């Protein structure tokens, strides 16, 4: 069972600042231990402000981007130059501004005409670059995740088949609530990571956060995000006071 760390900051900007600091610590540790930092970025709107923060001094110098490999925990079924693309969001807020090598940025091909083959290829790419960890599954140094108000994370949505996938590392699926296809990491890949870090802010997430952090594991497990439990790695929840407002967790300061 993974070690769980819950960190509550007064504001979303404070939470972003803390995630940036934690990313730098784990990135430098990974590079000193095995010469590279394998990172999976989250999509959606919350991470954009984090990525913009990471792209500015002094944070931008704190992460060894030249030793980083960038993956995506999920992607929408749109070309990478479309506004909805998680890659596009990361590119315009972060990747265009840091010295990451072009060949080390690995967009997820969720707009492929053969999504199942594309998911297999992306899983093979991850396995080629990321050293194996628990149960010989590629163990990314850090996977950044968000959470929707319905408790989804990456593109693991409630009631979808990907929640039950225990062999494949990456799958594509139709998501009825969106009326679109998505490609996503599955629990085997998520739970093999050395560090999984959730960044969750805002009152609209408070109810799902309270359920995910419930003392009753049965309640937490009802949400896709609640089933992210690194086998041997560390699990961080970095929240702002609003997202934590339905829990007993309070900001450590401020
Ligand atoms: C995506 C994300 C998704 C996101 C949640 C929260 O592709 O949308 O990967 O899992 O983390 O939907 O999104 P917000 O940060 O926009 O609330």
Coordinates of C-alpha atoms and ligand atoms in Angstrom, one line a residue:
X1 CA 0.0 0.0 0.0
X2 CA 1.5 3.4 -1.0
X3 CA 2.5 6.1 1.5
X4 CA -0.1 8.9 1.2
X5 CA 0.8 12.5 1.8
X6 CA -2.0 15.1 2.0
X7 CA -0.8 18.7 1.7
X8 CA -3.3 21.6 1.9
X9 CA -2.3 25.1 0.9
X10 CA -4.3 28.3 1.5
X11 CA -4.8 29.2 -2.2
X12 CA -4.5 27.5 -5.6
X13 CA -1.4 29.6 -6.4
X14 CA 0.2 28.3 -3.1
X15 CA -0.7 24.7 -4.2
X16 CA 0.9 25.3 -7.6
X17 CA 4.0 26.7 -5.9
X18 CA 4.3 23.6 -3.7
X19 CA 3.8 21.2 -6.6
X20 CA 6.6 23.1 -8.5
X21 CA 8.9 22.6 -5.5
X22 CA 8.1 18.9 -5.1
X23 CA 8.6 18.4 -8.9
X24 CA 12.0 19.9 -8.7
X25 CA 13.0 17.8 -5.7
X26 CA 11.9 14.5 -7.4
X27 CA 13.3 15.5 -10.8
X28 CA 16.8 16.2 -9.4
X29 CA 16.6 13.0 -7.3
X30 CA 15.7 10.9 -10.4
X31 CA 18.5 12.4 -12.5
X32 CA 21.1 11.8 -9.8
X33 CA 19.9 8.2 -9.3
X34 CA 19.4 7.1 -13.0
X35 CA 20.3 9.9 -15.3
X36 CA 16.9 10.9 -16.5
X37 CA 13.5 12.1 -15.2
X38 CA 10.4 10.5 -16.7
X39 CA 7.4 12.6 -16.2
X40 CA 3.7 12.2 -17.3
X41 CA 1.8 15.5 -17.5
X42 CA -1.9 15.9 -16.6
X43 CA -4.4 17.6 -18.9
X44 CA -7.4 19.8 -18.3
X45 CA -7.4 23.4 -17.0
X46 CA -5.9 23.2 -13.5
X47 CA -2.4 22.2 -14.7
X48 CA -2.1 25.1 -17.1
X49 CA -1.3 27.6 -14.4
X50 CA 1.2 25.1 -12.9
X51 CA 2.9 24.8 -16.3
X52 CA 3.0 28.5 -16.8
X53 CA 4.6 28.8 -13.3
X54 CA 7.2 26.1 -14.1
X55 CA 8.1 27.9 -17.3
X56 CA 9.2 31.1 -15.4
X57 CA 12.4 31.8 -13.4
X58 CA 13.4 30.6 -10.9
X59 CA 11.4 27.4 -11.2
X60 CA 12.5 26.9 -14.8
X61 CA 16.1 26.5 -13.8
X62 CA 15.2 24.1 -10.9
X63 CA 14.2 21.2 -13.1
X64 CA 16.8 19.4 -15.2
X65 CA 14.6 19.6 -18.4
X66 CA 17.5 18.5 -20.6
X67 CA 17.4 15.1 -18.9
X68 CA 13.6 14.8 -18.9
X69 CA 11.3 12.5 -21.0
X70 CA 7.7 13.9 -21.1
X71 CA 4.7 11.7 -21.5
X72 CA 1.0 12.4 -21.2
X73 CA -1.3 10.5 -18.8
X74 CA -4.2 11.0 -21.2
X75 CA -5.3 12.8 -24.3
X76 CA -8.3 13.8 -26.2
X77 CA -9.3 12.5 -29.7
X78 CA -8.2 15.7 -31.5
X79 CA -5.0 16.6 -33.5
X80 CA -2.2 18.0 -31.3
X81 CA -2.6 21.5 -32.8
X82 CA -6.2 21.8 -31.5
X83 CA -7.1 23.9 -28.4
X84 CA -8.6 20.8 -26.7
X85 CA -5.4 18.8 -27.0
X86 CA -3.6 18.2 -23.7
X87 CA -0.3 18.2 -25.6
X88 CA -1.2 21.6 -27.1
X89 CA -2.0 23.0 -23.7
X90 CA 1.3 21.7 -22.3
X91 CA 3.2 22.9 -25.3
X92 CA 1.9 26.5 -25.2
X93 CA 2.2 26.9 -21.4
X94 CA 5.4 24.9 -20.7
X95 CA 7.2 22.9 -23.3
X96 CA 7.9 25.8 -25.7
X97 CA 9.7 27.5 -22.8
X98 CA 12.0 24.9 -21.3
X99 CA 15.1 23.1 -22.6
X100 CA 13.5 19.7 -23.0
X101 CA 14.8 17.8 -26.0
X102 CA 12.3 17.7 -28.9
X103 CA 12.8 13.9 -29.3
X104 CA 12.1 13.4 -25.6
X105 CA 8.6 14.8 -25.8
X106 CA 6.1 12.0 -26.5
X107 CA 2.6 13.2 -27.4
X108 CA -0.1 10.6 -27.0
X109 CA -1.6 9.7 -30.5
X110 CA -5.3 9.9 -29.4
X111 CA -6.4 11.2 -32.9
X112 CA -5.1 8.1 -34.6
X113 CA -7.5 6.3 -37.1
X114 CA -6.7 3.1 -35.3
X115 CA -6.9 4.0 -31.6
X116 CA -6.3 0.5 -30.2
X117 CA -3.1 0.1 -32.3
X118 CA -2.0 3.6 -31.3
X119 CA -2.5 2.8 -27.6
X120 CA -0.4 -0.3 -28.0
X121 CA 2.3 1.7 -29.7
X122 CA 2.3 4.3 -27.0
X123 CA 2.5 1.6 -24.3
X124 CA 5.5 0.1 -26.1
X125 CA 7.2 3.5 -26.3
X126 CA 6.7 4.0 -22.5
X127 CA 8.2 0.5 -21.9
X128 CA 11.1 1.3 -24.2
X129 CA 12.1 4.4 -22.4
X130 CA 10.9 3.9 -18.8
X131 CA 12.8 1.3 -16.7
X132 CA 10.7 -1.5 -15.1
X133 CA 9.5 -1.2 -11.5
X134 CA 7.1 -3.3 -9.5
X135 CA 5.9 -6.4 -11.4
X136 CA 8.2 -5.4 -14.3
X137 CA 5.8 -2.6 -15.3
X138 CA 7.5 0.6 -16.5
X139 CA 7.9 2.9 -13.4
X140 CA 7.7 6.6 -14.3
X141 CA 9.5 8.8 -11.9
X142 CA 6.5 11.1 -11.5
X143 CA 2.9 11.1 -12.8
X144 CA 1.0 14.3 -12.4
X145 CA -2.8 13.9 -12.2
X146 CA -5.9 16.0 -11.8
X147 CA -9.4 15.0 -10.8
X148 CA -12.8 15.9 -12.2
X149 CA -15.8 16.7 -10.1
X150 CA -17.1 13.1 -10.8
X151 CA -13.9 11.7 -9.4
X152 CA -12.3 10.8 -12.8
X153 CA -8.6 11.0 -13.3
X154 CA -6.6 10.9 -16.5
X155 CA -9.3 9.6 -18.8
X156 CA -10.5 6.9 -16.3
X157 CA -14.1 7.9 -16.1
X158 CA -16.8 6.3 -13.8
X159 CA -18.4 3.3 -15.5
X160 CA -16.0 3.0 -18.3
X161 CA -14.2 -0.3 -19.3
X162 CA -10.7 1.2 -18.8
X163 CA -11.3 1.0 -15.0
X164 CA -11.2 -2.8 -15.2
X165 CA -8.0 -3.0 -17.4
X166 CA -5.3 -4.9 -15.5
X167 CA -2.9 -5.9 -18.3
X168 CA -2.6 -3.1 -20.9
X169 CA -0.7 0.0 -19.8
X170 CA -2.5 2.4 -22.2
X171 CA -6.0 2.0 -23.7
X172 CA -8.4 4.0 -25.8
X173 CA -12.1 4.1 -25.0
X174 CA -15.3 5.9 -25.9
X175 CA -16.5 8.0 -23.0
X176 CA -20.3 8.3 -23.1
X177 CA -20.5 11.3 -20.8
X178 CA -18.2 13.2 -23.2
X179 CA -19.5 11.7 -26.4
X180 CA -15.8 11.4 -27.5
X181 CA -13.0 8.9 -27.4
X182 CA -10.0 9.3 -25.1
X183 CA -6.7 7.6 -24.6
X184 CA -5.4 7.0 -21.1
X185 CA -2.9 5.4 -18.8
X186 CA -4.5 2.5 -16.9
X187 CA -4.1 1.6 -13.2
X188 CA -1.2 -0.9 -13.9
X189 CA 0.9 2.0 -15.3
X190 CA -0.3 4.6 -12.9
X191 CA 0.3 2.4 -9.8
X192 CA 3.8 1.4 -10.9
X193 CA 5.1 5.0 -10.7
X194 CA 7.6 6.1 -8.1
X195 CA 5.6 9.2 -7.3
X196 CA 2.0 10.0 -8.2
X197 CA 1.0 13.6 -7.5
X198 CA -2.5 14.9 -7.6
X199 CA -3.0 18.7 -7.9
X200 CA -6.6 19.5 -7.1
X201 CA -8.1 23.0 -6.5
X202 CA -11.5 24.7 -6.3
X203 CA -14.8 24.2 -4.5
X204 CA -16.2 22.2 -7.4
X205 CA -13.9 19.4 -6.4
X206 CA -14.5 19.5 -2.6
X207 CA -17.2 16.7 -2.5
X208 CA -15.1 14.3 -4.6
X209 CA -12.0 15.1 -2.6
X210 CA -13.9 14.3 0.6
X211 CA -15.0 11.0 -0.7
X212 CA -11.6 10.1 -2.2
X213 CA -9.9 10.9 1.2
X214 CA -12.6 9.2 3.2
X215 CA -11.4 7.1 6.1
X216 CA -13.7 4.4 4.6
X217 CA -11.6 2.8 1.8
X218 CA -14.8 1.5 0.3
X219 CA -16.0 5.0 -0.3
X220 CA -12.7 6.2 -1.8
X221 CA -12.6 3.2 -4.1
X222 CA -15.9 4.2 -5.7
X223 CA -14.1 7.0 -7.5
X224 CA -11.6 6.3 -10.3
X225 CA -9.2 8.7 -8.6
X226 CA -9.6 6.8 -5.4
X227 CA -8.2 3.7 -7.0
X228 CA -4.8 5.2 -7.8
X229 CA -2.6 3.5 -5.2
X230 CA 1.0 3.2 -6.1
X231 CA 2.3 -0.3 -5.5
X232 CA 5.6 0.8 -4.0
X233 CA 5.7 4.5 -4.8
X234 CA 4.6 7.7 -3.0
X235 CA 1.2 9.3 -3.4
X236 CA 0.8 13.0 -2.9
X237 CA -2.5 15.0 -2.8
X238 CA -1.7 18.7 -3.1
X239 CA -4.9 20.7 -2.5
X240 CA -6.0 24.2 -1.9
X241 CA -8.3 25.1 1.0
X242 CA -11.4 25.1 -1.2
X243 CA -10.8 21.6 -2.5
X244 CA -10.1 20.4 1.0
X245 CA -13.1 22.2 2.5
X246 CA -15.2 19.1 3.0
X247 CA -12.5 17.2 4.8
X248 CA -10.8 17.7 8.2
X249 CA -7.6 18.6 6.5
X250 CA -6.6 22.3 6.9
X251 CA -3.9 24.4 5.4
X252 CA -0.6 24.0 7.3
X253 CA -0.2 27.8 7.3
X254 CA -1.9 31.0 6.2
Ligands
LIG1 C1 -8.2 15.8 -19.0 C2 -7.5 15.5 -17.8 C3 -8.4 15.2 -16.7 C4 -8.4 16.3 -15.7 C5 -9.7 16.4 -15.0 C6 -9.7 17.7 -14.2 O1 -7.8 15.4 -20.1 O2 -9.2 16.5 -18.9 O3 -6.4 14.7 -17.9 O4 -8.3 14.0 -16.1 O5 -7.3 16.1 -14.8 O6 -10.7 16.4 -15.9 O7 -9.7 18.8 -15.1 P1 -9.6 20.3 -14.6 O8 -8.3 20.5 -14.1 O9 -9.9 21.0 -15.9 O10 -10.7 20.5 -13.6

